[in-house]
Short mmCIF file of C-alpha atoms in Angstrom, two decimals:
data_model
loop_
_atom_site.label_atom_id
_atom_site.label_comp_id
_atom_site.label_asym_id
_atom_site.label_seq_id
_atom_site.Cartn_x
_atom_site.Cartn_y
_atom_site.Cartn_z
CA UNK A 129 18.52 1.73 28.15
CA UNK A 130 17.25 5.13 29.28
CA UNK A 131 13.73 6.48 30.04
CA UNK A 132 11.87 9.70 30.38
CA UNK A 133 8.32 10.36 31.76
CA UNK A 134 6.22 12.90 29.93
CA UNK A 135 4.19 13.46 33.04
CA UNK A 136 0.61 14.48 32.17
CA UNK A 137 1.08 13.97 28.54
CA UNK A 138 0.67 10.92 26.39
CA UNK A 139 3.36 10.36 23.75
CA UNK A 140 2.51 10.19 20.02
CA UNK A 141 5.75 10.64 18.15
CA UNK A 142 9.49 10.72 18.79
CA UNK A 143 12.39 11.45 16.40
CA UNK A 144 16.13 11.67 16.64
CA UNK A 145 17.74 14.90 15.57
CA UNK A 146 19.49 14.56 12.10
CA UNK A 147 22.25 16.63 13.49
CA UNK A 148 22.99 15.47 16.93
CA UNK A 149 22.91 11.78 18.20
CA UNK A 150 22.11 13.01 21.67
CA UNK A 151 18.89 14.90 20.87
CA UNK A 152 15.35 13.77 20.63
CA UNK A 153 12.11 15.49 19.84
CA UNK A 154 8.85 14.21 21.25
CA UNK A 155 5.26 15.19 20.48
CA UNK A 156 2.66 14.57 23.07
CA UNK A 157 -0.86 15.30 24.06
CA UNK A 158 -2.85 15.52 27.21
CA UNK A 159 -5.81 13.09 27.80
CA UNK A 160 -4.59 10.73 25.07
CA UNK A 161 -5.13 13.47 22.37
CA UNK A 162 -8.96 13.57 22.81
CA UNK A 163 -9.18 16.96 24.42
CA UNK A 164 -6.62 19.44 26.01
CA UNK A 165 -3.16 20.76 25.30
CA UNK A 166 -0.11 19.52 23.64
CA UNK A 167 3.62 19.62 24.38
CA UNK A 168 6.64 19.38 22.30
CA UNK A 169 9.68 18.06 24.27
CA UNK A 170 13.25 18.44 23.40
CA UNK A 171 15.25 15.76 25.13
CA UNK A 172 18.90 15.38 25.63
CA UNK A 173 20.67 11.97 26.14
CA UNK A 174 23.39 12.27 28.85
CA UNK A 175 25.58 9.70 30.50
CA UNK A 176 23.17 9.62 33.46
CA UNK A 177 19.90 9.44 31.69
CA UNK A 178 17.49 11.62 29.48
CA UNK A 179 16.86 15.13 30.44
CA UNK A 180 14.28 17.68 29.07
CA UNK A 181 16.24 20.44 27.62
CA UNK A 182 13.19 22.51 26.71
CA UNK A 183 9.53 22.14 26.07
CA UNK A 184 6.86 24.14 24.30
CA UNK A 185 3.16 23.98 25.15
CA UNK A 186 0.37 24.22 22.65
CA UNK A 187 -3.33 24.87 22.86
CA UNK A 188 -4.29 21.52 21.19
CA UNK A 189 -2.70 18.06 21.23
CA UNK A 190 0.30 17.25 19.14
CA UNK A 191 0.31 14.07 17.00
CA UNK A 192 3.69 14.32 15.20
CA UNK A 193 6.86 16.23 14.89
CA UNK A 194 9.78 16.45 12.36
CA UNK A 195 13.16 18.04 12.64
CA UNK A 196 14.21 20.48 9.99
CA UNK A 197 16.83 19.11 7.69
CA UNK A 198 18.40 22.50 7.09
CA UNK A 199 18.19 24.18 10.53
CA UNK A 200 19.47 22.21 13.42
CA UNK A 201 17.36 23.99 16.02
CA UNK A 202 13.99 23.84 14.19
CA UNK A 203 11.13 21.38 14.57
CA UNK A 204 7.69 21.35 12.79
CA UNK A 205 4.69 19.99 14.64
CA UNK A 206 1.43 18.50 13.53
CA UNK A 207 -1.50 19.75 15.80
CA UNK A 208 -5.10 18.55 16.64
CA UNK A 209 -6.63 21.77 15.67
CA UNK A 210 -5.47 21.56 12.08
CA UNK A 211 -2.57 23.95 12.37
CA UNK A 212 1.17 23.35 11.75
CA UNK A 213 3.72 25.13 13.89
CA UNK A 214 7.47 25.65 13.50
CA UNK A 215 9.49 25.86 16.73
CA UNK A 216 13.06 27.14 17.24
CA UNK A 217 14.47 25.64 20.29
CA UNK A 218 16.87 28.57 20.86
CA UNK A 219 13.82 30.84 21.57
CA UNK A 220 11.20 30.70 24.17
CA UNK A 221 7.42 29.98 24.37
CA UNK A 222 6.13 30.66 20.84
CA UNK A 223 6.53 29.11 17.31
CA UNK A 224 8.40 31.20 14.72
CA UNK A 225 5.82 30.31 12.11
CA UNK A 226 2.33 28.87 12.11
CA UNK A 227 0.10 27.82 9.37
CA UNK A 228 -3.62 26.72 9.31
CA UNK A 229 -5.04 25.27 6.23
CA UNK A 230 -6.15 21.93 7.12
CA UNK A 231 -9.58 21.59 8.34
CA UNK A 232 -9.17 18.64 10.57
CA UNK A 233 -6.52 17.19 12.70
CA UNK A 234 -2.99 17.10 11.30
CA UNK A 235 -1.61 13.59 11.86
CA UNK A 236 1.83 13.61 10.19
CA UNK A 237 4.69 15.91 9.32
CA UNK A 238 7.61 14.78 7.31
CA UNK A 239 10.72 16.82 6.07
CA UNK A 240 12.07 16.37 2.60
CA UNK A 241 15.35 14.42 2.93
CA UNK A 242 16.65 15.27 -0.60
CA UNK A 243 15.66 18.80 -1.35
CA UNK A 244 15.52 19.80 2.40
CA UNK A 245 13.75 23.14 2.01
CA UNK A 246 10.19 21.71 2.11
CA UNK A 247 8.16 19.44 4.28
CA UNK A 248 4.69 17.71 3.97
CA UNK A 249 1.77 17.18 6.12
CA UNK A 250 -1.26 14.89 6.08
CA UNK A 251 -4.61 15.27 7.83
CA UNK A 252 -7.84 13.64 8.80
CA UNK A 253 -9.36 16.04 6.19
CA UNK A 254 -7.86 13.67 3.45
CA UNK A 255 -5.42 16.13 2.07
CA UNK A 256 -1.63 16.27 1.79
CA UNK A 257 -0.05 19.80 1.78
CA UNK A 258 3.50 20.79 0.95
CA UNK A 259 5.04 23.77 2.73
CA UNK A 260 8.10 25.88 2.90
CA UNK A 261 9.31 27.41 6.22
CA UNK A 262 9.73 30.76 4.54
CA UNK A 263 6.29 30.97 2.84
CA UNK A 264 3.05 32.00 4.54
CA UNK A 265 0.91 29.49 2.70
CA UNK A 266 1.20 26.06 1.44
CA UNK A 267 3.10 25.36 -1.93
CA UNK A 268 0.69 22.63 -3.16
CA UNK A 269 -2.33 20.54 -2.04
CA UNK A 270 -2.68 16.92 -3.01
CA UNK A 271 -5.88 14.95 -2.95
CA UNK A 272 -7.05 11.49 -4.26
CA UNK A 273 -9.43 11.52 -7.40
CA UNK A 274 -10.00 7.78 -7.26
CA UNK A 275 -12.07 7.61 -4.09
CA UNK A 276 -13.88 9.95 -1.53
CA UNK A 277 -11.64 11.75 0.81
CA UNK A 278 -10.68 9.63 3.75
CA UNK A 279 -8.33 10.21 6.67
CA UNK A 280 -4.74 10.41 5.45
CA UNK A 281 -2.77 9.02 8.45
CA UNK A 282 0.74 9.55 7.01
CA UNK A 283 2.66 11.03 4.09
CA UNK A 284 6.39 10.78 3.50
CA UNK A 285 9.04 11.91 1.11
CA UNK A 286 11.02 9.49 -0.77
CA UNK A 287 14.75 9.66 0.55
CA UNK A 288 15.91 9.16 -3.06
CA UNK A 289 13.50 11.64 -5.08
CA UNK A 290 12.87 15.20 -4.03
CA UNK A 291 9.36 15.36 -5.43
CA UNK A 292 8.02 11.82 -4.72
CA UNK A 293 5.66 11.30 -1.81
CA UNK A 294 3.90 8.14 -0.50
CA UNK A 295 0.80 8.27 1.59
CA UNK A 296 -1.53 5.87 3.46
CA UNK A 297 -5.12 6.27 4.38
CA UNK A 298 -8.05 4.94 6.16
CA UNK A 299 -9.57 3.71 2.86
CA UNK A 300 -6.84 1.05 2.74
CA UNK A 301 -4.83 2.62 -0.14
CA UNK A 302 -1.15 3.23 -0.43
CA UNK A 303 -0.58 6.12 -3.04
CA UNK A 304 2.24 7.78 -4.75
CA UNK A 305 2.47 11.44 -5.63
CA UNK A 306 4.55 13.54 -7.72
CA UNK A 307 3.43 17.16 -7.79
CA UNK A 308 5.44 17.77 -11.07
CA UNK A 309 2.71 15.63 -12.70
CA UNK A 310 -0.30 16.95 -11.02
CA UNK A 311 -2.26 16.98 -7.76
CA UNK A 312 -3.61 13.45 -8.14
CA UNK A 313 -1.96 10.10 -7.33
CA UNK A 314 0.45 8.64 -9.96
CA UNK A 315 0.22 5.16 -8.60
CA UNK A 316 -1.94 3.35 -5.93
CA UNK A 317 -2.64 0.09 -4.47
CA UNK A 318 -5.36 -1.21 -2.29
CA UNK A 319 -2.91 -2.51 0.23
CA UNK A 320 -4.63 -4.00 3.28
CA UNK A 321 -7.97 -5.38 1.88
CA UNK A 322 -10.07 -2.65 3.46
CA UNK A 323 -8.26 -2.22 6.76
CA UNK A 324 -7.07 1.27 7.60
CA UNK A 325 -3.28 1.80 7.05
CA UNK A 326 -1.75 3.63 9.89
CA UNK A 327 1.96 4.01 8.98
CA UNK A 328 4.44 3.79 6.11
CA UNK A 329 8.17 4.20 5.59
CA UNK A 330 10.55 4.16 2.72
CA UNK A 331 13.45 1.70 2.82
CA UNK A 332 16.71 3.63 3.11
CA UNK A 333 18.77 1.42 0.93
CA UNK A 334 16.24 0.06 -1.69
CA UNK A 335 14.54 3.01 -3.42
CA UNK A 336 11.53 1.01 -4.66
CA UNK A 337 10.68 -0.61 -1.46
CA UNK A 338 7.90 0.70 1.04
CA UNK A 339 6.65 -0.91 4.16
CA UNK A 340 3.09 -0.30 5.34
CA UNK A 341 1.31 -1.27 8.69
CA UNK A 342 -2.37 -1.57 9.51
CA UNK A 343 -5.08 -2.13 12.00
CA UNK A 344 -5.19 -5.60 10.46
CA UNK A 345 -2.04 -6.31 12.58
CA UNK A 346 0.22 -6.99 9.60
CA UNK A 347 3.19 -5.28 8.05
CA UNK A 348 3.45 -5.58 4.24
CA UNK A 349 6.50 -4.82 2.08
CA UNK A 350 5.82 -3.27 -1.41
CA UNK A 351 7.95 -3.06 -4.55
CA UNK A 352 6.72 0.10 -6.28
CA UNK A 353 7.77 -1.31 -9.71
CA UNK A 354 4.57 -3.49 -9.47
CA UNK A 355 2.23 -0.75 -8.62
CA UNK A 356 -0.41 0.36 -11.03
CA UNK A 357 -0.27 3.78 -12.91
CA UNK A 358 -3.18 5.98 -12.31
CA UNK A 359 -4.57 9.14 -13.91
CA UNK A 360 -7.29 11.61 -12.98
CA UNK A 361 -9.93 9.86 -15.12
CA UNK A 362 -8.78 6.16 -14.41
CA UNK A 363 -9.82 4.64 -11.18
CA UNK A 364 -6.99 2.94 -9.09
CA UNK A 365 -6.69 -0.92 -9.69
CA UNK A 366 -5.98 -3.22 -6.91
CA UNK A 367 -4.21 -6.29 -8.25
CA UNK A 368 -0.67 -5.52 -6.91
CA UNK A 369 0.71 -7.89 -4.36
CA UNK A 370 3.18 -7.30 -1.45
CA UNK A 371 6.58 -8.93 -1.75
CA UNK A 372 6.47 -9.80 2.01
CA UNK A 373 3.82 -9.89 4.81
CA UNK A 374 4.95 -10.09 8.35
CA UNK A 375 2.58 -11.20 11.27
CA UNK A 376 3.21 -11.23 14.91
CA UNK A 377 1.54 -8.17 16.63
CA UNK A 378 -1.64 -8.81 18.36
CA UNK A 379 -3.17 -5.43 17.76
CA UNK A 380 -2.91 -2.60 15.34
CA UNK A 381 0.56 -1.70 14.10
CA UNK A 382 0.69 2.13 14.72
CA UNK A 383 4.16 3.07 13.49
CA UNK A 384 6.98 1.50 11.42
CA UNK A 385 10.50 2.68 10.59
CA UNK A 386 13.20 1.06 8.50
CA UNK A 387 16.74 1.05 9.92
CA UNK A 388 19.02 3.71 8.44
CA UNK A 389 21.88 1.19 8.86
CA UNK A 390 20.66 -2.13 7.50
CA UNK A 391 18.40 -2.61 4.52
CA UNK A 392 16.48 -5.62 6.06
CA UNK A 393 15.80 -4.31 9.62
CA UNK A 394 12.40 -2.78 10.51
CA UNK A 395 11.16 -1.48 13.83
CA UNK A 396 7.41 -1.37 14.66
CA UNK A 397 5.29 0.07 17.27
CA UNK A 398 1.74 -1.49 18.21
CA UNK A 399 -1.31 -0.99 20.28
CA UNK A 400 -0.39 -4.39 21.86
CA UNK A 401 2.02 -2.50 23.90
CA UNK A 402 5.14 -3.77 22.38
CA UNK A 403 7.75 -2.57 19.94
CA UNK A 404 9.32 -5.29 17.67
CA UNK A 405 12.49 -5.66 15.45
CA UNK A 406 11.89 -7.50 12.21
CA UNK A 407 14.05 -8.90 9.42
CA UNK A 408 12.58 -8.53 5.81
CA UNK A 409 13.64 -11.81 4.42
CA UNK A 410 12.27 -10.99 0.97
CA UNK A 411 15.17 -8.44 0.42
CA UNK A 412 16.73 -8.71 -3.01
CA UNK A 413 14.79 -11.87 -3.79
CA UNK A 414 12.22 -10.28 -6.20
CA UNK A 415 13.05 -10.14 -9.88
CA UNK A 416 12.67 -7.09 -12.12
CA UNK A 417 9.58 -8.38 -13.75
CA UNK A 418 7.59 -10.28 -11.20
CA UNK A 419 7.55 -10.07 -7.43
CA UNK A 420 8.38 -13.13 -5.27
CA UNK A 421 5.73 -13.06 -2.56
CA UNK A 422 7.04 -14.15 0.99
CA UNK A 423 4.08 -14.60 3.42
CA UNK A 424 5.80 -15.19 6.83
CA UNK A 425 3.86 -17.18 9.38
CA UNK A 426 3.00 -15.77 12.86
CA UNK A 427 6.31 -14.57 14.20
CA UNK A 428 8.28 -15.26 10.93
CA UNK A 429 10.94 -12.53 10.44
CA UNK A 430 10.54 -11.38 13.97
CA UNK A 431 13.94 -10.87 15.61
CA UNK A 432 12.88 -9.45 19.03
CA UNK A 433 10.14 -7.96 21.21
CA UNK A 434 10.52 -4.93 23.54
CA UNK A 435 7.72 -5.02 26.16
CA UNK A 436 8.60 -2.24 28.74
CA UNK A 437 5.68 -0.02 27.72
CA UNK A 438 2.55 -0.47 29.72
CA UNK A 439 0.14 1.23 27.27
CA UNK A 440 -0.15 1.67 23.40
CA UNK A 441 3.16 2.13 21.75
CA UNK A 442 2.63 4.80 19.02
CA UNK A 443 6.07 6.11 18.00
CA UNK A 444 9.47 4.76 17.12
CA UNK A 445 12.67 5.76 15.44
CA UNK A 446 16.39 4.79 14.86
CA UNK A 447 19.41 6.65 15.93
CA UNK A 448 21.10 8.12 12.96
CA UNK A 449 24.54 9.03 14.16
CA UNK A 450 25.11 6.95 17.24
CA UNK A 451 25.45 3.20 17.64
CA UNK A 452 23.59 1.55 14.82
CA UNK A 453 21.43 -0.69 17.23
CA UNK A 454 19.94 2.12 19.41
CA UNK A 455 16.28 3.01 18.88
CA UNK A 456 13.66 5.07 20.76
CA UNK A 457 9.95 4.42 21.42
CA UNK A 458 7.14 6.41 22.89
CA UNK A 459 3.74 5.43 24.23
CA UNK A 460 0.54 6.33 25.90
CA UNK A 461 1.99 5.34 29.26
CA UNK A 462 3.83 8.66 29.26
CA UNK A 463 7.19 7.02 28.77
CA UNK A 464 9.84 7.56 26.26
CA UNK A 465 12.39 4.62 26.17
CA UNK A 466 15.82 4.64 24.36
CA UNK A 467 17.14 1.11 24.12
CA UNK A 468 19.54 -1.16 22.26
CA UNK A 469 17.93 -3.70 20.04
CA UNK A 470 20.72 -6.30 20.81
CA UNK A 471 18.93 -6.71 24.23
CA UNK A 472 16.02 -8.32 22.54
CA UNK A 473 17.40 -9.96 19.40
CA UNK A 474 17.13 -13.72 19.21
#
């Protein structure tokens, strides 16, 4: 395992480069993101440990970052002042592009894995915006019509469909969007019974499967084939059920990430100061017409617990090109850890 201290800055997000297995990006904020500056770290993995290859300071805290899928040296950041900034790590000091349309904190940024020339952001203003690095303004703005605007904690492109976006919000809804249809959700489900949904991720091998995590301490697995269709004039229904529910964290589950190497493995980061590895035992059990619900007991499906952080764990990711079992986590304890899940598997 390897570690790096983001001295003076509390980590919020970490992501492996899609081009190099030895490079990470980390978004961090001073004073836990409440007030003060932000810093984007570019970290290199070496045989002797993790080194800071470069960093960029920002005037407000950073809450997320995403590597470009078309340019190996570019990273987009989500900022507390409502702006989005694109940095080129071959240049110094300043972003190569900056946008400011969100009216509140930008909490997530996600690059399109299929089409690769666009990315999306979500904000506490309740909106999702789609951007191109070469355009001065957003391409599209998406907002729910079935409920008042609420904080949209995360939005993420499908790894299979270039126009399909999933989002999760403080109103407990998981929503699907397709800008080709319109700026309203095409599907939605009341996913966590009123609890805020903090994170989501698409399964990399099963195109209809999404995981969500919430302040209710649970991780739920959803099959999109059983979600409800919505329209601008039809309120969202809420009768869909997850195909799996996993319990084990003691506090809110802040971030989840499916493995890019195994369809059943999931990594989570929580306010209980742990990161956990899970096995989704519902994989491939559901039929094409009716979901088979698997509610696992406390600890059911849990494969391992990483407890080296001493504060909230808020970010996690899997290595794409290196060994399949290596992951990274970041927390409010000013620590980035890179570790092998085999050290905690049981």
